Coordinates of N, CA, C and O in Angstrom, one line a residue:
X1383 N -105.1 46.0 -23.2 CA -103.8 45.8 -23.7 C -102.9 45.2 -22.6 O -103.4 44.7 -21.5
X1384 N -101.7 45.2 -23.0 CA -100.4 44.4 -21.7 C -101.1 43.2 -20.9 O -101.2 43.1 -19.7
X1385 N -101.7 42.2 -22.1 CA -102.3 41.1 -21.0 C -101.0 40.4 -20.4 O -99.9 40.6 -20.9
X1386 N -101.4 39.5 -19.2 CA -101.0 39.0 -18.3 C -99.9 37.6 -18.5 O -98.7 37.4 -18.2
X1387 N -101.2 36.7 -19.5 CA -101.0 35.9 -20.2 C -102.0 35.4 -21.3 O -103.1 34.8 -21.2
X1388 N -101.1 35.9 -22.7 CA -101.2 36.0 -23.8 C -101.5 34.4 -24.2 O -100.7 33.4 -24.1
X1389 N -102.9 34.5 -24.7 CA -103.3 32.6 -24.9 C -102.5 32.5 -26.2 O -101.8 31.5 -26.2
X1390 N -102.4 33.4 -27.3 CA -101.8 33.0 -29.1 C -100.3 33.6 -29.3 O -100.0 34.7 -29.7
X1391 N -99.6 32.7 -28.9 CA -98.4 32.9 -29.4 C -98.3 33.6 -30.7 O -98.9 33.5 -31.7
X1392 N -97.1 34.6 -30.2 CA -96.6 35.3 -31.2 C -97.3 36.8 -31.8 O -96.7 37.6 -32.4
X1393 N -98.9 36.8 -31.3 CA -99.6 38.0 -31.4 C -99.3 39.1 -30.6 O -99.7 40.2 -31.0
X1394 N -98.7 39.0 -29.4 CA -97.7 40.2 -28.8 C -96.7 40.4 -28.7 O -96.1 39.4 -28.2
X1395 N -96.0 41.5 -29.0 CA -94.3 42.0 -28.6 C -94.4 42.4 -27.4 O -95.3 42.9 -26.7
X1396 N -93.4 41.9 -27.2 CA -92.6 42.5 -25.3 C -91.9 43.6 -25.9 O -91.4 43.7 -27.0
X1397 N -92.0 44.5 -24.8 CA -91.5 45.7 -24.7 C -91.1 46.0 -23.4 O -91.8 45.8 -22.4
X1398 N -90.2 46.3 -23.3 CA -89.2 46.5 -21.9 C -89.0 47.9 -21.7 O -88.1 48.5 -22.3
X1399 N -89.9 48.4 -20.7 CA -89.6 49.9 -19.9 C -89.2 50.1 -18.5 O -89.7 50.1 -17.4
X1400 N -88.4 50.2 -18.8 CA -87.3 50.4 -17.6 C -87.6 48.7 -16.6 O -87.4 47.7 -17.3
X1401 N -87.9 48.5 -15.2 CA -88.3 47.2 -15.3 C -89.5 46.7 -15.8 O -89.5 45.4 -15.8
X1402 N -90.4 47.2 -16.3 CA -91.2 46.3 -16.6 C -91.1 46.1 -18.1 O -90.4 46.6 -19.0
X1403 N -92.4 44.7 -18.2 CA -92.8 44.5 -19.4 C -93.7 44.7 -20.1 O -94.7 44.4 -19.4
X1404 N -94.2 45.3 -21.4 CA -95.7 45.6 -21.6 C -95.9 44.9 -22.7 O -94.9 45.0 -23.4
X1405 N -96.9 44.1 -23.4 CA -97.4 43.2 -24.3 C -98.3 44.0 -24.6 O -99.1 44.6 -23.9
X1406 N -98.1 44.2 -26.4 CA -98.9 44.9 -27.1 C -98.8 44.2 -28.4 O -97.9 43.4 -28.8
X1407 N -100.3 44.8 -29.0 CA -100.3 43.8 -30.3 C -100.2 44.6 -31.3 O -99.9 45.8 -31.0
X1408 N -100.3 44.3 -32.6 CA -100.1 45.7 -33.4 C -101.7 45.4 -34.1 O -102.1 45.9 -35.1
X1409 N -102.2 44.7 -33.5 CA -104.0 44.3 -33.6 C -104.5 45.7 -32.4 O -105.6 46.3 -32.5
X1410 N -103.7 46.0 -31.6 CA -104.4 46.9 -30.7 C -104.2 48.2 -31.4 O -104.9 49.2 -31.2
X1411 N -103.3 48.2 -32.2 CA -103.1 50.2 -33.1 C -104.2 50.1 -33.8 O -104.8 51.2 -34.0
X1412 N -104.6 48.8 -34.4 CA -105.6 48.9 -35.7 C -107.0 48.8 -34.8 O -107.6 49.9 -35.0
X1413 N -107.6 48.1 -34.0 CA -108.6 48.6 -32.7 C -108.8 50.2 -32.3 O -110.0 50.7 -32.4
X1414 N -107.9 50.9 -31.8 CA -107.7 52.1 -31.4 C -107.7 53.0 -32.8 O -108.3 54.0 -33.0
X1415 N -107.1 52.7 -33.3 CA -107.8 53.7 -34.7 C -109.4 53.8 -35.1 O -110.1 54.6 -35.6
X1416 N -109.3 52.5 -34.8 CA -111.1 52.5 -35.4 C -111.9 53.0 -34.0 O -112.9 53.6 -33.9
X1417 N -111.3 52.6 -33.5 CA -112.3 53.6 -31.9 C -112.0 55.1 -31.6 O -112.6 55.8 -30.7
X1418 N -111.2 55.5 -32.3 CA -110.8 56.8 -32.2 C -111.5 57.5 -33.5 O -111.5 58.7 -33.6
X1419 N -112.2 56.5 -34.5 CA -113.4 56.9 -35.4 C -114.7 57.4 -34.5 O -115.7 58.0 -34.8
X1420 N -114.3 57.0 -33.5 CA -116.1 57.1 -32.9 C -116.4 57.7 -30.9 O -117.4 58.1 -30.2
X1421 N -115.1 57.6 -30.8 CA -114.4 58.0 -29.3 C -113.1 59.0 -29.5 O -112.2 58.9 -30.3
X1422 N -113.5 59.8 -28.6 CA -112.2 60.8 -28.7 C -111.5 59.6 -27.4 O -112.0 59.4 -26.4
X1423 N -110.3 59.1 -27.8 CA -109.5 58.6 -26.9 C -108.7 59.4 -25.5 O -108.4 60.5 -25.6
X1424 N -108.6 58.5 -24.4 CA -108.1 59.0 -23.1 C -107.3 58.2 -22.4 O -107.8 57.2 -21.9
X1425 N -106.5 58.4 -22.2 CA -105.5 57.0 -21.1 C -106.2 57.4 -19.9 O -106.3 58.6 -19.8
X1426 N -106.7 56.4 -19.0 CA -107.2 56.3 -17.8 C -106.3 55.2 -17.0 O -106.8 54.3 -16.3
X1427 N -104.6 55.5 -17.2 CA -104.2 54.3 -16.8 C -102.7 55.2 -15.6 O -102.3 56.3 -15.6
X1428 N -102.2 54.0 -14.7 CA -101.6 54.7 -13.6 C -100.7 55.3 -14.1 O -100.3 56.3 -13.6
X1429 N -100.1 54.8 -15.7 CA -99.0 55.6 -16.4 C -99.0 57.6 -16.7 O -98.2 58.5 -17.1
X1430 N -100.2 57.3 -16.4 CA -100.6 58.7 -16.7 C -100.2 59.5 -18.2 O -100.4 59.1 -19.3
X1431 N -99.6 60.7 -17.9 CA -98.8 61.3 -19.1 C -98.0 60.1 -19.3 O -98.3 59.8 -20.4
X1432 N -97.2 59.3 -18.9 CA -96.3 58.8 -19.1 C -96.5 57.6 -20.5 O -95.7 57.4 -21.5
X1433 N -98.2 57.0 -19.9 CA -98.7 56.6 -21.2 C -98.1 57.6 -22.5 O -97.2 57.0 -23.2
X1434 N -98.4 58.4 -22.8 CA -97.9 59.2 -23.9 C -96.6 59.2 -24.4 O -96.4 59.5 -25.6
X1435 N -95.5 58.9 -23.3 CA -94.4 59.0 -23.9 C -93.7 57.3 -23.8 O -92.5 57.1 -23.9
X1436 N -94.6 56.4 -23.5 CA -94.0 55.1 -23.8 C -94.7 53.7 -24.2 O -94.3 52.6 -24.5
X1437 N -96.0 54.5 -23.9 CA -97.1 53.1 -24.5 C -97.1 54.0 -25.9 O -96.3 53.7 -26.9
X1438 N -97.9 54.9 -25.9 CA -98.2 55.8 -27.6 C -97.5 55.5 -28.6 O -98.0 55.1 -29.6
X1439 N -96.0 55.7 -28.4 CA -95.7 55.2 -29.9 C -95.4 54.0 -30.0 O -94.8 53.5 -31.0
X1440 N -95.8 53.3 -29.0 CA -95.4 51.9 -29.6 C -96.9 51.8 -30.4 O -97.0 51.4 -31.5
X1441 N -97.6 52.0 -29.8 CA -99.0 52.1 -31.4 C -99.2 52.9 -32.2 O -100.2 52.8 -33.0
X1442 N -98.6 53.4 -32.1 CA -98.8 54.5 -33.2 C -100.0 55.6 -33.2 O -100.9 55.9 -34.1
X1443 N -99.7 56.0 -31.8 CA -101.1 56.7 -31.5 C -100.5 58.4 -31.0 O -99.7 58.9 -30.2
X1444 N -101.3 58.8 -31.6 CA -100.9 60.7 -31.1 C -101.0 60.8 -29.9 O -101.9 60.1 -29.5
X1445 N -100.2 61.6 -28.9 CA -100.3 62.2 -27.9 C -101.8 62.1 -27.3 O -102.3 63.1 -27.7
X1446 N -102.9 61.2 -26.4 CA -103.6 61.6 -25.7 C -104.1 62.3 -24.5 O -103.3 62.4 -23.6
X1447 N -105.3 62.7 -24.3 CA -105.4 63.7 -22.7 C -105.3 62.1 -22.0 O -105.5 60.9 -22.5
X1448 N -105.0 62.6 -20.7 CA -104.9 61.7 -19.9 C -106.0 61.8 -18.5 O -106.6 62.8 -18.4
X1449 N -106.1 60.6 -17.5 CA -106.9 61.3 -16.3 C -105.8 61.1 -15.7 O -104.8 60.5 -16.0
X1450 N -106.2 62.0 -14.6 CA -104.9 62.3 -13.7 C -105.4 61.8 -12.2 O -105.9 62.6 -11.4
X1451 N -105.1 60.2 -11.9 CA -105.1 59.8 -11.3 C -104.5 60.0 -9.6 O -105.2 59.9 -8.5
X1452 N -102.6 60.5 -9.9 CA -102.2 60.1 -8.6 C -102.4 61.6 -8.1 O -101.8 61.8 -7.1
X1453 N -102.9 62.6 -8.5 CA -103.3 63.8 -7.5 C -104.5 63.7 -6.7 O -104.5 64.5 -5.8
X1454 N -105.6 62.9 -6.9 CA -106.6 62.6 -6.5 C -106.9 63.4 -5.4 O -105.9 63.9 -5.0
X1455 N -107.8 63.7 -4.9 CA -108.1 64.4 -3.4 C -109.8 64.1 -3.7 O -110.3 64.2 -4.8
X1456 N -110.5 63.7 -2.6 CA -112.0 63.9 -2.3 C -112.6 64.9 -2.4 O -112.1 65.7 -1.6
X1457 N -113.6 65.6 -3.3 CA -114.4 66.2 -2.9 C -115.9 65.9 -2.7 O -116.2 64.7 -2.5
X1458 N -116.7 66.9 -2.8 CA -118.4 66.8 -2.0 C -118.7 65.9 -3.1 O -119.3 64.8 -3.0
X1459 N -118.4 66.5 -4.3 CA -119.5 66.1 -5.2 C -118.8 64.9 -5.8 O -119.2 64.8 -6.9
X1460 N -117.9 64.0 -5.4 CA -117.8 62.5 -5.7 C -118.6 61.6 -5.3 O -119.4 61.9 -4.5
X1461 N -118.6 60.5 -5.7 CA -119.5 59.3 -5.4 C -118.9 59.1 -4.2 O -117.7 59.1 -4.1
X1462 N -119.7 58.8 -3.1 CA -119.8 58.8 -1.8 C -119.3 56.9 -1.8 O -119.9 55.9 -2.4
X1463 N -118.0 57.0 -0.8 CA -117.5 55.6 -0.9 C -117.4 55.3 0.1 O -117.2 56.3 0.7
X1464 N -117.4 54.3 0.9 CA -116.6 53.9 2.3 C -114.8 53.7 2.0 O -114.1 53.1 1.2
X1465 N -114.6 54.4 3.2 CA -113.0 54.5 3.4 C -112.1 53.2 2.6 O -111.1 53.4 1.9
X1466 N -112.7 51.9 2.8 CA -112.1 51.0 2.6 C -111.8 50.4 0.9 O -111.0 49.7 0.4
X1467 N -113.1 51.0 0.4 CA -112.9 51.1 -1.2 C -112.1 51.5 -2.1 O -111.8 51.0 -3.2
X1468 N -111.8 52.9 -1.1 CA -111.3 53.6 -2.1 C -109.3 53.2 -2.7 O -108.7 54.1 -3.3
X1469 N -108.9 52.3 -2.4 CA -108.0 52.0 -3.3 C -108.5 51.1 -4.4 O -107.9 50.9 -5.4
X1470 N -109.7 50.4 -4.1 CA -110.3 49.9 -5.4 C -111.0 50.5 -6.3 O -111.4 50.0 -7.3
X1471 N -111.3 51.8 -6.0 CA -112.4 52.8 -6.4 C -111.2 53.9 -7.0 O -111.5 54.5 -8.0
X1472 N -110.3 54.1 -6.5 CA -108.9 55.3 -7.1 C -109.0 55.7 -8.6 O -108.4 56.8 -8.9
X1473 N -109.6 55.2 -9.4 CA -109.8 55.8 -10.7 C -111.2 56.3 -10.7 O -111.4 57.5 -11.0
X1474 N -112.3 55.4 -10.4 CA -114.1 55.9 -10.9 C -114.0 57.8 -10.4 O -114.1 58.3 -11.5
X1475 N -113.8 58.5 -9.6 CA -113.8 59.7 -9.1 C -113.1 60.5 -10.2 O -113.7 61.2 -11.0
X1476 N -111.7 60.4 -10.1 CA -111.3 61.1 -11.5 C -111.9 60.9 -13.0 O -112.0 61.8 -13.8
X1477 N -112.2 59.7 -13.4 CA -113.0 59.6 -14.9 C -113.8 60.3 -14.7 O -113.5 61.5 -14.8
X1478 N -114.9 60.1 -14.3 CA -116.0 60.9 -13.9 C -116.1 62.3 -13.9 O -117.0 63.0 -14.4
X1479 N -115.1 62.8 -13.2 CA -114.6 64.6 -13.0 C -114.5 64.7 -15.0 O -115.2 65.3 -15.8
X1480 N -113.4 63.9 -15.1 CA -112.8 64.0 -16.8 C -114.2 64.3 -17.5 O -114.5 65.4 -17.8
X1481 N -114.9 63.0 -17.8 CA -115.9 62.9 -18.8 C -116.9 64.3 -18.3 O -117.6 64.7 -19.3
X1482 N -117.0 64.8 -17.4 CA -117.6 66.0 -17.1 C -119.1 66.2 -17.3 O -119.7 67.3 -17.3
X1483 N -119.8 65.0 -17.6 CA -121.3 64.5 -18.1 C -121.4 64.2 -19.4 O -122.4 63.9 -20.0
X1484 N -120.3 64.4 -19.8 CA -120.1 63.5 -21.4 C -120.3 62.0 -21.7 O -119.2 61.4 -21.5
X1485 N -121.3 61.0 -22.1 CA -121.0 59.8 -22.6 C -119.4 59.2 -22.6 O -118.6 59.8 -23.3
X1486 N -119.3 58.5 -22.1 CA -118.3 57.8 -22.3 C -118.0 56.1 -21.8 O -118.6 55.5 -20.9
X1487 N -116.9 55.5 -22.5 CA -116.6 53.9 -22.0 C -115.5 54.1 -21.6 O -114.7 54.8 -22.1
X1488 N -115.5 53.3 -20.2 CA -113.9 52.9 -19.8 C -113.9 51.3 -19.9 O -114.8 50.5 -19.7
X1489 N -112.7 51.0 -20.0 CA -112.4 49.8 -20.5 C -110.9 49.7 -19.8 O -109.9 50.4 -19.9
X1490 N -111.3 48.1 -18.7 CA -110.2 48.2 -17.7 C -110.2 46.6 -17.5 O -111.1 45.8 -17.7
X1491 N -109.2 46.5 -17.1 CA -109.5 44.7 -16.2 C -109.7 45.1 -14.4 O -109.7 44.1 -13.8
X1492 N -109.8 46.1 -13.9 CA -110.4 46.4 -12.8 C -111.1 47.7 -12.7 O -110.7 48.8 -12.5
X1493 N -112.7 46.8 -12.9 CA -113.8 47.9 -12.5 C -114.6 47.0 -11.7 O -115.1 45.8 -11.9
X1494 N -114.5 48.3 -10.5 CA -115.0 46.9 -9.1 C -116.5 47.4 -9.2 O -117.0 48.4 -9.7
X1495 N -117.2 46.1 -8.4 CA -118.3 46.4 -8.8 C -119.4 47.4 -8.2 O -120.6 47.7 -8.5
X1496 N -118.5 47.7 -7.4 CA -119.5 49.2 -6.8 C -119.2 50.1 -7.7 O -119.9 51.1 -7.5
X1497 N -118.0 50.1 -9.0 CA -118.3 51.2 -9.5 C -119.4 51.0 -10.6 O -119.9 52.1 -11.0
X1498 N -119.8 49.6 -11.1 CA -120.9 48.8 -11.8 C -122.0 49.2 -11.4 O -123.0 49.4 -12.0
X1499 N -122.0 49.3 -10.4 CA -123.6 49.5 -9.5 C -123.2 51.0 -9.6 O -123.2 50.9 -10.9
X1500 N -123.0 52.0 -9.4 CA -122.9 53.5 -9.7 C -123.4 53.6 -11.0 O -124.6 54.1 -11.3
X1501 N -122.6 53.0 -12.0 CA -123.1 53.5 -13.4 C -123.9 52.8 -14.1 O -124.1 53.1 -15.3
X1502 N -124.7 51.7 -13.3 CA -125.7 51.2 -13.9 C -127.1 52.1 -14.7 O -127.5 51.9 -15.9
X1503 N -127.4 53.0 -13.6 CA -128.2 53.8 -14.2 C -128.4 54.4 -15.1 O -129.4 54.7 -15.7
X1504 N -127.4 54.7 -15.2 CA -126.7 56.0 -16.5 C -126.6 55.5 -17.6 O -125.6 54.8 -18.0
X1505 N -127.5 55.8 -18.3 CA -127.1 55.0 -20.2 C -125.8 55.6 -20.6 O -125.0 54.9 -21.3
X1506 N -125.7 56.4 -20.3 CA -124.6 57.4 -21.3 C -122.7 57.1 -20.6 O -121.6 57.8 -20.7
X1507 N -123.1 55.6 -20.0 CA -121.4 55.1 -19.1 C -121.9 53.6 -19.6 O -122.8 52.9 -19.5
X1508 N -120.5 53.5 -20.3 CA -121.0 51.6 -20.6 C -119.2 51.3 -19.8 O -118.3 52.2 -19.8
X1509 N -119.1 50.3 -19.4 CA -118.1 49.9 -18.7 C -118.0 48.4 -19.3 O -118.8 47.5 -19.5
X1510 N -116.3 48.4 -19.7 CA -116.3 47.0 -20.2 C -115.3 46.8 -19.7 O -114.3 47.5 -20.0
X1511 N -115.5 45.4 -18.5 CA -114.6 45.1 -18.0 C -113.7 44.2 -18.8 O -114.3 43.2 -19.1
X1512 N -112.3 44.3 -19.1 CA -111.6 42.7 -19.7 C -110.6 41.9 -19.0 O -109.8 42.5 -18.2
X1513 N -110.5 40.7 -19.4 CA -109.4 40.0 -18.8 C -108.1 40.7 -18.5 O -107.4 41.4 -19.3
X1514 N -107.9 40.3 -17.2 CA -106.1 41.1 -17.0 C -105.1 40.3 -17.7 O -104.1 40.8 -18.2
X1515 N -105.7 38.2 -17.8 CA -104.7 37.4 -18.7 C -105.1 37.8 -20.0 O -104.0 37.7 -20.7
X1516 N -105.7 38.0 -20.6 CA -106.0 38.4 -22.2 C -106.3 39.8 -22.7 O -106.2 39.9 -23.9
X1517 N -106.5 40.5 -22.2 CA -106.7 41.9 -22.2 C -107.9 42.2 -23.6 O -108.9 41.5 -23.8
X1518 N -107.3 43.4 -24.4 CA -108.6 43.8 -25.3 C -108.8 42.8 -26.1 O -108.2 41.8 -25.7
X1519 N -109.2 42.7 -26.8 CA -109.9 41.6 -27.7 C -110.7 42.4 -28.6 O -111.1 43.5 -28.2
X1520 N -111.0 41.8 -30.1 CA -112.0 42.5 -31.3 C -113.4 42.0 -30.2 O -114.2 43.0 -30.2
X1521 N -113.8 41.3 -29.6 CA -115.6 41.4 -29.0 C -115.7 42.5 -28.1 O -116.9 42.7 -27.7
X1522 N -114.8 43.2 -27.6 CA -115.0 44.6 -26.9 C -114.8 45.7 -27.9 O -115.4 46.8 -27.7
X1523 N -113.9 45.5 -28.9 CA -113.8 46.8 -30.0 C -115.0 46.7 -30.2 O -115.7 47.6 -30.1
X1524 N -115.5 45.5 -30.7 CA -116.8 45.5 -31.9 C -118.3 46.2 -30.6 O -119.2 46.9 -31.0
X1525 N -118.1 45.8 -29.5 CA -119.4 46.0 -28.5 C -118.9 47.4 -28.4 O -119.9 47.9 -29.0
X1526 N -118.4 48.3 -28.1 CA -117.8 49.9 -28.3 C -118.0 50.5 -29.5 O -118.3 51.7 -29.5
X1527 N -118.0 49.9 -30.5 CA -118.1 50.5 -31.8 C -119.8 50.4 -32.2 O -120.2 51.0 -33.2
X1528 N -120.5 49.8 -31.5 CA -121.9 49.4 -31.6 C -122.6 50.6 -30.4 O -123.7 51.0 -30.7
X1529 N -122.0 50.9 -29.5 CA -122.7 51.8 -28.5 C -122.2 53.1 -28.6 O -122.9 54.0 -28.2
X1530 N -121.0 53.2 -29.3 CA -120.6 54.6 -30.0 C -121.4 54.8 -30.8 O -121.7 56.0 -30.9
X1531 N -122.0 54.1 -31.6 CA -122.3 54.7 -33.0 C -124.1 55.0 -32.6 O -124.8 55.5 -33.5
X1532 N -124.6 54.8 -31.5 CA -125.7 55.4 -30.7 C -125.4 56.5 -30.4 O -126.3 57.3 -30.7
X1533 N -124.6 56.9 -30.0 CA -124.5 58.5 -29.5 C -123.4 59.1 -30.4 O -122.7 58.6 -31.3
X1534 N -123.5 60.2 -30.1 CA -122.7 61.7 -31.2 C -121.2 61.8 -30.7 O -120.9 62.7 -29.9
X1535 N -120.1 60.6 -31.2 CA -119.0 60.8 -30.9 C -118.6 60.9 -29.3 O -117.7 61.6 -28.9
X1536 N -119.4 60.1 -28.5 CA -119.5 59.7 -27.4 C -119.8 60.6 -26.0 O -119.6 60.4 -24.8
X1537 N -120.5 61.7 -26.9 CA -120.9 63.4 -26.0 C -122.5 63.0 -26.0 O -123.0 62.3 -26.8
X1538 N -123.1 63.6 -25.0 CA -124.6 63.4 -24.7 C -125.1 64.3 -25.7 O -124.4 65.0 -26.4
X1539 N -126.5 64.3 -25.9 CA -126.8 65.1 -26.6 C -127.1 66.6 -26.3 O -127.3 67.1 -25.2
X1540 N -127.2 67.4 -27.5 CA -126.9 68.8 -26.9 C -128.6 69.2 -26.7 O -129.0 70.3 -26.3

């Protein structure tokens, strides 16, 4: 969502929160409903809670959990990073704690590729990275909706 630069005119509204701008489509409420058929939804984004009180209703989407990014602290059992990563790595640690060995997709325009190489192995982490100028698109809904519907509501099996 909120791409950079929007290639089809007129497919996003601007929305003005406080200084910024966020571009949203009303193609992304109808996306996110259908993925919320097959994904329990999560903001994994710096807005945090805040997503909930100013991205959410502009789509028309219920209150979701959020990860809680800016408390971060290191522990043992994180993916072992070099120091210098870790402001490009500041989210992979918290999702990970979140999904708690649960299946799940994140879907971001920055997933560096050491976090690619981490989750390669793991079937049950699909990562789709999208454009920061174009953001979601229906060929990532549709590729989400195809690897959801392999697993039980995006939980491993019991």
């Amino acid at each position: 969502m909120n791409p950079e630069a929007p290639g089809r005119a007129g497919e996003f509204a601007e929305h003005r929160i406080g200084r910024m701008v966020v571009r949203l489509s009303g193609r992304h409420a109808e996306w996110l409903a259908e993925l919320g058929e097959c994904y329990e939804l999560v903001w994994a984004s710096t807005w945090e809670e805040y997503a909930n009180t100013y991205i959410g209703p502009l789509l028309g989407l219920p209150e979701l959990p959020y990860v809680v990014l800016s408390a971060y602290r290191y522990r043992d059992d994180d993916p072992r990073l070099p120091v210098t990563q870790l402001p490009r790595m500041r989210k992979w640690a918290p999702i990970l704690r979140h999904a708690d060995g649960r299946r799940f997709a994140w879907v971001d325009d920055v997933i560096p590729f050491r976090a690619r190489r981490q989750a390669w192995p793991y079937r049950g982490v699909r990562l789709v990275p999208v454009s920061a100028a174009e953001g979601l698109r229906r060929r990532h809904v549709d590729g989400l909706l195809a690897w959801g519907a392999k697993g039980e509501r995006g939980l491993p099996p019991q």
